[in-house]
XYZ file of N, CA and C in Angstrom:
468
model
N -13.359 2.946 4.148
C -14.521 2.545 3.404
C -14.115 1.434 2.447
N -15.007 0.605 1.893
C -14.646 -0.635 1.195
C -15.863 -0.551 0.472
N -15.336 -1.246 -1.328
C -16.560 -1.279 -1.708
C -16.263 -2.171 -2.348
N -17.588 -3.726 -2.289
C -17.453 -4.639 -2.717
C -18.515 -5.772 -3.332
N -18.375 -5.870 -4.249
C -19.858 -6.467 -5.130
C -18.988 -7.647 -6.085
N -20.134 -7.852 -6.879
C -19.904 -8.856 -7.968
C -19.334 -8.142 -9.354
N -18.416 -8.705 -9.869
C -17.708 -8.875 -11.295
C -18.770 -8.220 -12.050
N -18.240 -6.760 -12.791
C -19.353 -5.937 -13.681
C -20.431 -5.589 -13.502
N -20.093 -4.892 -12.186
C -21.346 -3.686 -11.787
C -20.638 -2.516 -11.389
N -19.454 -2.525 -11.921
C -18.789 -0.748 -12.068
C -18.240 -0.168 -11.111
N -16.891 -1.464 -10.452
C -16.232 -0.361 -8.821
C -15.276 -0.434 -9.553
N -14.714 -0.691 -10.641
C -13.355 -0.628 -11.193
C -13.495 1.139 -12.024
N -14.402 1.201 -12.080
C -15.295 2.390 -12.943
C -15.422 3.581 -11.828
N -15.799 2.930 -10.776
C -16.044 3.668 -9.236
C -14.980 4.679 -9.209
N -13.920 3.442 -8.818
C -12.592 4.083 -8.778
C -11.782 4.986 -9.352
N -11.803 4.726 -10.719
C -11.746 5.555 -12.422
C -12.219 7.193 -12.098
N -13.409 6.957 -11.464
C -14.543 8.080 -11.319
C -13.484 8.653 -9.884
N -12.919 8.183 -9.012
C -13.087 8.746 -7.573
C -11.767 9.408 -7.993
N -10.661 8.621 -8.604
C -9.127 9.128 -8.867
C -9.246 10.501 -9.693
N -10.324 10.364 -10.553
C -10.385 11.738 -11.685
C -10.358 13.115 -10.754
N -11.489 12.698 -9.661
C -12.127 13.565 -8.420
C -10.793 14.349 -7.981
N -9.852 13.094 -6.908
C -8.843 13.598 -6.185
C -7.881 14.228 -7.032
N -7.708 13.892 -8.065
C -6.452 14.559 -9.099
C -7.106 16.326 -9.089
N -8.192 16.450 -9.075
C -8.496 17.560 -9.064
C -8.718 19.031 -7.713
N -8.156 17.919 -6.688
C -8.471 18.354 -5.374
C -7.057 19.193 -5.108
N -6.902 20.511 -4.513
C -5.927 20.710 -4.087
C -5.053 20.493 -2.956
N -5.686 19.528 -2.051
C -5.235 18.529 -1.242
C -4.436 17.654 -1.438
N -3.795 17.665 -0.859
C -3.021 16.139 -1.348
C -3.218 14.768 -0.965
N -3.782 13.763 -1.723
C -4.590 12.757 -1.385
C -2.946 11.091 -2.074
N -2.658 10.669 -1.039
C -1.690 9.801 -1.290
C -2.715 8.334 -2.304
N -2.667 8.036 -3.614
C -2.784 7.310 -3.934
C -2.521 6.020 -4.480
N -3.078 5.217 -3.714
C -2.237 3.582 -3.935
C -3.414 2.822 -4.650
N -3.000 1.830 -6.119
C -3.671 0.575 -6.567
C -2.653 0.015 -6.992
N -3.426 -1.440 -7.109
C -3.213 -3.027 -7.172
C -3.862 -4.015 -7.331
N -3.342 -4.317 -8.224
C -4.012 -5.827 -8.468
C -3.399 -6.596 -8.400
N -4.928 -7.931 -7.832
C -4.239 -9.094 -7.362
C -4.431 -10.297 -8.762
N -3.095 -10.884 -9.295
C -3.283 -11.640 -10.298
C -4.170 -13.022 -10.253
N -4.535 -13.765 -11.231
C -5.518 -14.662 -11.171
C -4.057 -16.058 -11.486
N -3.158 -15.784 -11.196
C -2.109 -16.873 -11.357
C -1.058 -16.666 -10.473
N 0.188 -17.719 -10.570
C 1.050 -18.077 -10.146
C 1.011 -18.278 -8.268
N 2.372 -18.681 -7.648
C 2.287 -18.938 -6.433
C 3.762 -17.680 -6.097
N 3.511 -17.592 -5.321
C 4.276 -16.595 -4.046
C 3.809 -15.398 -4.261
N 3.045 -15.079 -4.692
C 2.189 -13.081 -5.113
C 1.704 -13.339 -4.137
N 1.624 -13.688 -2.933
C 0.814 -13.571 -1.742
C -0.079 -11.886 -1.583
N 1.152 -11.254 -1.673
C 0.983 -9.780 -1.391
C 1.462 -9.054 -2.441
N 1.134 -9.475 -3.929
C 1.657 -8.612 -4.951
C 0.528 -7.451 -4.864
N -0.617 -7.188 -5.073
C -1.294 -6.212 -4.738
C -0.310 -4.915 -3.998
N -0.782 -5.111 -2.523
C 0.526 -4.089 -1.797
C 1.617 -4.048 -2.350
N 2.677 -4.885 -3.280
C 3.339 -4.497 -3.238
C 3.835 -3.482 -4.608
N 2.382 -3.823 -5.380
C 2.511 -2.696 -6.535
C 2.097 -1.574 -6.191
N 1.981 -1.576 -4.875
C 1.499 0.011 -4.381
C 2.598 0.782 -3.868
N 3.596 0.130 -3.202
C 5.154 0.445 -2.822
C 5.641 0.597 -3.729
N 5.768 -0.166 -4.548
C 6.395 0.115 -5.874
C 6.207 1.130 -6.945
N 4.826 1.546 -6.581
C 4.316 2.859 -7.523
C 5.077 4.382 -6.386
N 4.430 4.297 -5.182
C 5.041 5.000 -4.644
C 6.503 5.488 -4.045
N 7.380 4.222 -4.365
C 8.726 4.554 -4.737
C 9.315 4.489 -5.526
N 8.154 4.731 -6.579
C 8.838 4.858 -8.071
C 9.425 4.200 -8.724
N 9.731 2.515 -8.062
C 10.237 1.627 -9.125
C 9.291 0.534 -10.166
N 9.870 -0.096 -10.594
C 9.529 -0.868 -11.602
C 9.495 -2.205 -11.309
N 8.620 -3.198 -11.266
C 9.090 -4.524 -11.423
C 10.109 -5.352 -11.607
N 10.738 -4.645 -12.960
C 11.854 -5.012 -13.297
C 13.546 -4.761 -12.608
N 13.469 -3.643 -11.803
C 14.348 -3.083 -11.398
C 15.116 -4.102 -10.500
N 16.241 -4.250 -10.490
C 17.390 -5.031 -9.743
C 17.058 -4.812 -8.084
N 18.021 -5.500 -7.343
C 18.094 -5.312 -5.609
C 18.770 -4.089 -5.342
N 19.931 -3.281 -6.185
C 20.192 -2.256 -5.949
C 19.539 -1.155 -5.674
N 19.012 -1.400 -6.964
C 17.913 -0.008 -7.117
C 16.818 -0.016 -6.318
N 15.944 -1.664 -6.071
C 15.056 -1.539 -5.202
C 15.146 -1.128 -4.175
N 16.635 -1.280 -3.163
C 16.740 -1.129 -1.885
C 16.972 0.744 -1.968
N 17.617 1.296 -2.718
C 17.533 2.596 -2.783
C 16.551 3.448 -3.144
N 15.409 2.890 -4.042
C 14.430 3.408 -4.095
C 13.533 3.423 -3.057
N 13.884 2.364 -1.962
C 12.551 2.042 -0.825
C 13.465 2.804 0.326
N 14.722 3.100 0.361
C 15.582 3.986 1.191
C 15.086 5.740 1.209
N 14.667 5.603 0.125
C 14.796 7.692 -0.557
C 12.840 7.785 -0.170
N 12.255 6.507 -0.427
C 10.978 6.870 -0.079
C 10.842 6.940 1.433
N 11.378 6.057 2.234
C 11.337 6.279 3.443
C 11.884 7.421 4.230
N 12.946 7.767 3.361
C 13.430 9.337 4.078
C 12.641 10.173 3.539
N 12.062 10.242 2.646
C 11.247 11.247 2.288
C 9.899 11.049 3.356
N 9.251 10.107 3.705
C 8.105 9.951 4.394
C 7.618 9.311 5.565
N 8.831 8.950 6.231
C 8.626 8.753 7.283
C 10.185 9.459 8.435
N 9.961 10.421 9.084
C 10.855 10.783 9.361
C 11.801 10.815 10.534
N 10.890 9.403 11.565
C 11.707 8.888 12.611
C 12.995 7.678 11.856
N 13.996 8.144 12.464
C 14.901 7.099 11.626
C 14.838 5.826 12.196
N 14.760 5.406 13.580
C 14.066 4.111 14.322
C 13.149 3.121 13.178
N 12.099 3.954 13.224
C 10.629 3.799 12.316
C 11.004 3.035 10.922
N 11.888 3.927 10.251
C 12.786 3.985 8.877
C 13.770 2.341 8.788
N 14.368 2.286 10.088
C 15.042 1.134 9.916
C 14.335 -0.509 10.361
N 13.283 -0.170 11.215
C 12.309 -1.429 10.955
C 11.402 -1.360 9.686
N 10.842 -0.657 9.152
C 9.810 -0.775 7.760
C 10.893 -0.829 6.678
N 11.913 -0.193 6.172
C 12.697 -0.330 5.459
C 12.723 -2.512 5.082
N 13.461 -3.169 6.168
C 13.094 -4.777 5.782
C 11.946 -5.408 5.376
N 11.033 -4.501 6.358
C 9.389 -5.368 5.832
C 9.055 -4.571 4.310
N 9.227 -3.271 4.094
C 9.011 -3.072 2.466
C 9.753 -4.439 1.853
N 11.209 -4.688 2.041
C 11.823 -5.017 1.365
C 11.551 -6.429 1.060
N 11.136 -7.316 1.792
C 10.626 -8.659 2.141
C 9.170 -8.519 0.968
N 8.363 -7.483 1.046
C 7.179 -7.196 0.455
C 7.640 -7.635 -1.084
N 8.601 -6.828 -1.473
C 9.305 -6.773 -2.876
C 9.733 -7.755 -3.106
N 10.144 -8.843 -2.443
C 11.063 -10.314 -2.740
C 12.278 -9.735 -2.721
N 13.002 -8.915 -1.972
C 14.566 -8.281 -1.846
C 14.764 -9.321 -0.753
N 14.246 -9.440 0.620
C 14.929 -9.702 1.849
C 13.423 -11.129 2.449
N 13.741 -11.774 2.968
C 13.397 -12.540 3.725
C 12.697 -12.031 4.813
N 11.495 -12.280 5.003
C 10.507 -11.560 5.924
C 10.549 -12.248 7.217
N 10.009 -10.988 8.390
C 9.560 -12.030 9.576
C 8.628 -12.405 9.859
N 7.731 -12.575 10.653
C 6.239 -13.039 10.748
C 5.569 -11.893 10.067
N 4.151 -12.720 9.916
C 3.166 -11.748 9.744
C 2.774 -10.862 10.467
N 2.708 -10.992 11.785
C 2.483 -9.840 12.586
C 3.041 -8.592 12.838
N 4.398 -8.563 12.636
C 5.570 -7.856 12.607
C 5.860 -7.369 11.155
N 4.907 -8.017 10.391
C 5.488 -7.419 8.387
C 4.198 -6.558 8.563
N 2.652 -6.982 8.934
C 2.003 -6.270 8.520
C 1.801 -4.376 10.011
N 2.414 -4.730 11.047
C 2.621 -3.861 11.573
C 3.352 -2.445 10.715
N 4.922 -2.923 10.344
C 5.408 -1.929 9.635
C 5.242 -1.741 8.348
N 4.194 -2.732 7.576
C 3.761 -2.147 6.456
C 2.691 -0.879 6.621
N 1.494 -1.326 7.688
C 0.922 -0.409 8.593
C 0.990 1.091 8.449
N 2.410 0.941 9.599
C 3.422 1.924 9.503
C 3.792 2.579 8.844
N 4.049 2.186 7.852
C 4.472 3.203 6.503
C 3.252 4.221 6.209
N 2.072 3.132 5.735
C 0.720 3.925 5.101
C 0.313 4.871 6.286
N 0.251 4.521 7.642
C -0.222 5.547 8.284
C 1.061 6.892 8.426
N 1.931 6.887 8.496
C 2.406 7.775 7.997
C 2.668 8.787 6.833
N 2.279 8.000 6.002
C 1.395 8.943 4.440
C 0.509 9.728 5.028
N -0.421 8.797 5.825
C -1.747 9.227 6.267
C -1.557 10.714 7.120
N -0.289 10.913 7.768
C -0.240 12.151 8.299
C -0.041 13.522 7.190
N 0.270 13.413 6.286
C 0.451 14.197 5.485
C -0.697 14.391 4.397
N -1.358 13.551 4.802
C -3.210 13.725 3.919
C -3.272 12.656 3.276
N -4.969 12.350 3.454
C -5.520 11.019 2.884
C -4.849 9.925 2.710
N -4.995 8.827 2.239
C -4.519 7.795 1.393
C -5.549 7.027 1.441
N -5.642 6.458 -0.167
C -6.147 5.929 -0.821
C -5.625 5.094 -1.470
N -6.440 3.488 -1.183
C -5.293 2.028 -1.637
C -6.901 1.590 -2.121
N -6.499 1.119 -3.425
C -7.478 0.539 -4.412
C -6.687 -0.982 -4.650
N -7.455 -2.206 -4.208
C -7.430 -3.359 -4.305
C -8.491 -4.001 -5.694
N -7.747 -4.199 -6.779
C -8.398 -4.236 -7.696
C -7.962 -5.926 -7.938
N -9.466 -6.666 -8.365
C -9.126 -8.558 -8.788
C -8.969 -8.839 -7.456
N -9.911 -8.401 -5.985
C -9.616 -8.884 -4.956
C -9.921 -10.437 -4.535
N -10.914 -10.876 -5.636
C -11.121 -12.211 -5.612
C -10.318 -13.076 -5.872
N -9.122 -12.835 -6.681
C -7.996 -13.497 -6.786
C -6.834 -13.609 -5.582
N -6.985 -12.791 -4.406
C -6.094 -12.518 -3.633
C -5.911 -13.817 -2.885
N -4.840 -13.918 -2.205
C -3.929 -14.615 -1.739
C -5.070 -14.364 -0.010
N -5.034 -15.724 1.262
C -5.618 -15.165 2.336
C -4.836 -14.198 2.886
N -3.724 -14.133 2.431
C -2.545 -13.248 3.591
C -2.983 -12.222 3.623
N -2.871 -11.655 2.078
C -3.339 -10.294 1.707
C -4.842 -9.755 2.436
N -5.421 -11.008 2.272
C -6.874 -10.631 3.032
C -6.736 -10.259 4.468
N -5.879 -10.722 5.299
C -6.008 -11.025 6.495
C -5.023 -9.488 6.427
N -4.378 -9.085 5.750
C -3.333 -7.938 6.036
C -4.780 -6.244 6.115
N -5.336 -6.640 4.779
C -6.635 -5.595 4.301
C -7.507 -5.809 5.961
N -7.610 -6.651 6.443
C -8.281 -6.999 8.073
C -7.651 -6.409 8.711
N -6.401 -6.115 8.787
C -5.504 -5.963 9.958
C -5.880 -4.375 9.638
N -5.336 -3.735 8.073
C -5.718 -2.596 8.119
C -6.878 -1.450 8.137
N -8.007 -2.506 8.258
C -9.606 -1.847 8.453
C -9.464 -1.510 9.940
N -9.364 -2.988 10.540
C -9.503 -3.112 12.040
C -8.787 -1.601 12.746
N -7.374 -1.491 12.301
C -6.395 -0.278 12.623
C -7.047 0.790 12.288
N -7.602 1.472 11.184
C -8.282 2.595 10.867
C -9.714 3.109 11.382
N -10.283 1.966 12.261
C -11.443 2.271 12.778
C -11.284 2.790 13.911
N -10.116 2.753 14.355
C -9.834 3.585 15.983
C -8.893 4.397 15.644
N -8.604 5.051 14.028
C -7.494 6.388 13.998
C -8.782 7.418 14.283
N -8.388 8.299 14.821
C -9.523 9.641 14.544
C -9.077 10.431 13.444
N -10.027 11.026 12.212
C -9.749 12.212 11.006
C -9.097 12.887 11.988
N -8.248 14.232 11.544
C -7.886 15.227 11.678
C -8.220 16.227 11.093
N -9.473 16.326 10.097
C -10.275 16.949 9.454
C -11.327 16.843 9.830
């Protein structure tokens, strides 16, 4: 689902409202946000990648050490083909500015990858917040991942 209007008519509020919801659910609902900044050049995909970054627990600030071990411990924790693990492992890392990416087709596959594998373990939820500021990549990645989710079937 996508929800998308004009600047101050209340989806930032939406959202506010929907997160309060799931925090209260005894389900476990994987939650991802991001925002896309109204400056600089190479944030192509900073959005996503403050969503990796929330979910492996690092920081912006954090060095290449720590990043690559923090995106190591999340992947063993959540995705548990090791194959799987050692192609998404580079494309996280490329996401972060650690490693040098390969095409787009092949970054946004195993970024993909990752989230639908959350997705086996219940819900996920990625909040794109300042999408008007986004980069086309990012747009074309949010395409790639509608297009993909319209032919998963619920399991609920």
């Amino acid at each position: 689902m996508s929800v998308i209007g004009p600047a101050g008519i209340g989806k930032s509020r939406l959202a506010w409202e929907f997160l309060k919801y799931v925090d209260g659910l005894l389900e476990r609902v994987w939650w991802h946000d991001g925002r896309s900044p109204a400056y600089g050049d190479g944030i192509s995909f900073w959005a996503l990648g403050e969503m990796v970054r929330g979910r492996a627990r690092l920081q912006e600030t954090d060095d290449e050490a720590t990043t690559r071990a923090g995106i190591r411990t999340m992947l063993a924790e959540h995705v548990p083909d090791e194959a799987e693990r050692a192609w998404i492992e580079p494309a996280l890392l490329s996401l972060l500015g650690v490693e040098s990416g390969a095409g787009s087709e092949q970054l946004f596959g195993a970024w993909r990858t990752f989230f639908e594998r959350l997705a086996e373990s219940g819900p996920v939820v990625m909040v794109f917040e300042d999408l008007h500021f986004a980069d086309p990549g990012l747009l074309d990645f949010i395409d790639h991942l509608q297009e993909w989710s319209r032919t998963v079937r619920s399991s609920s």
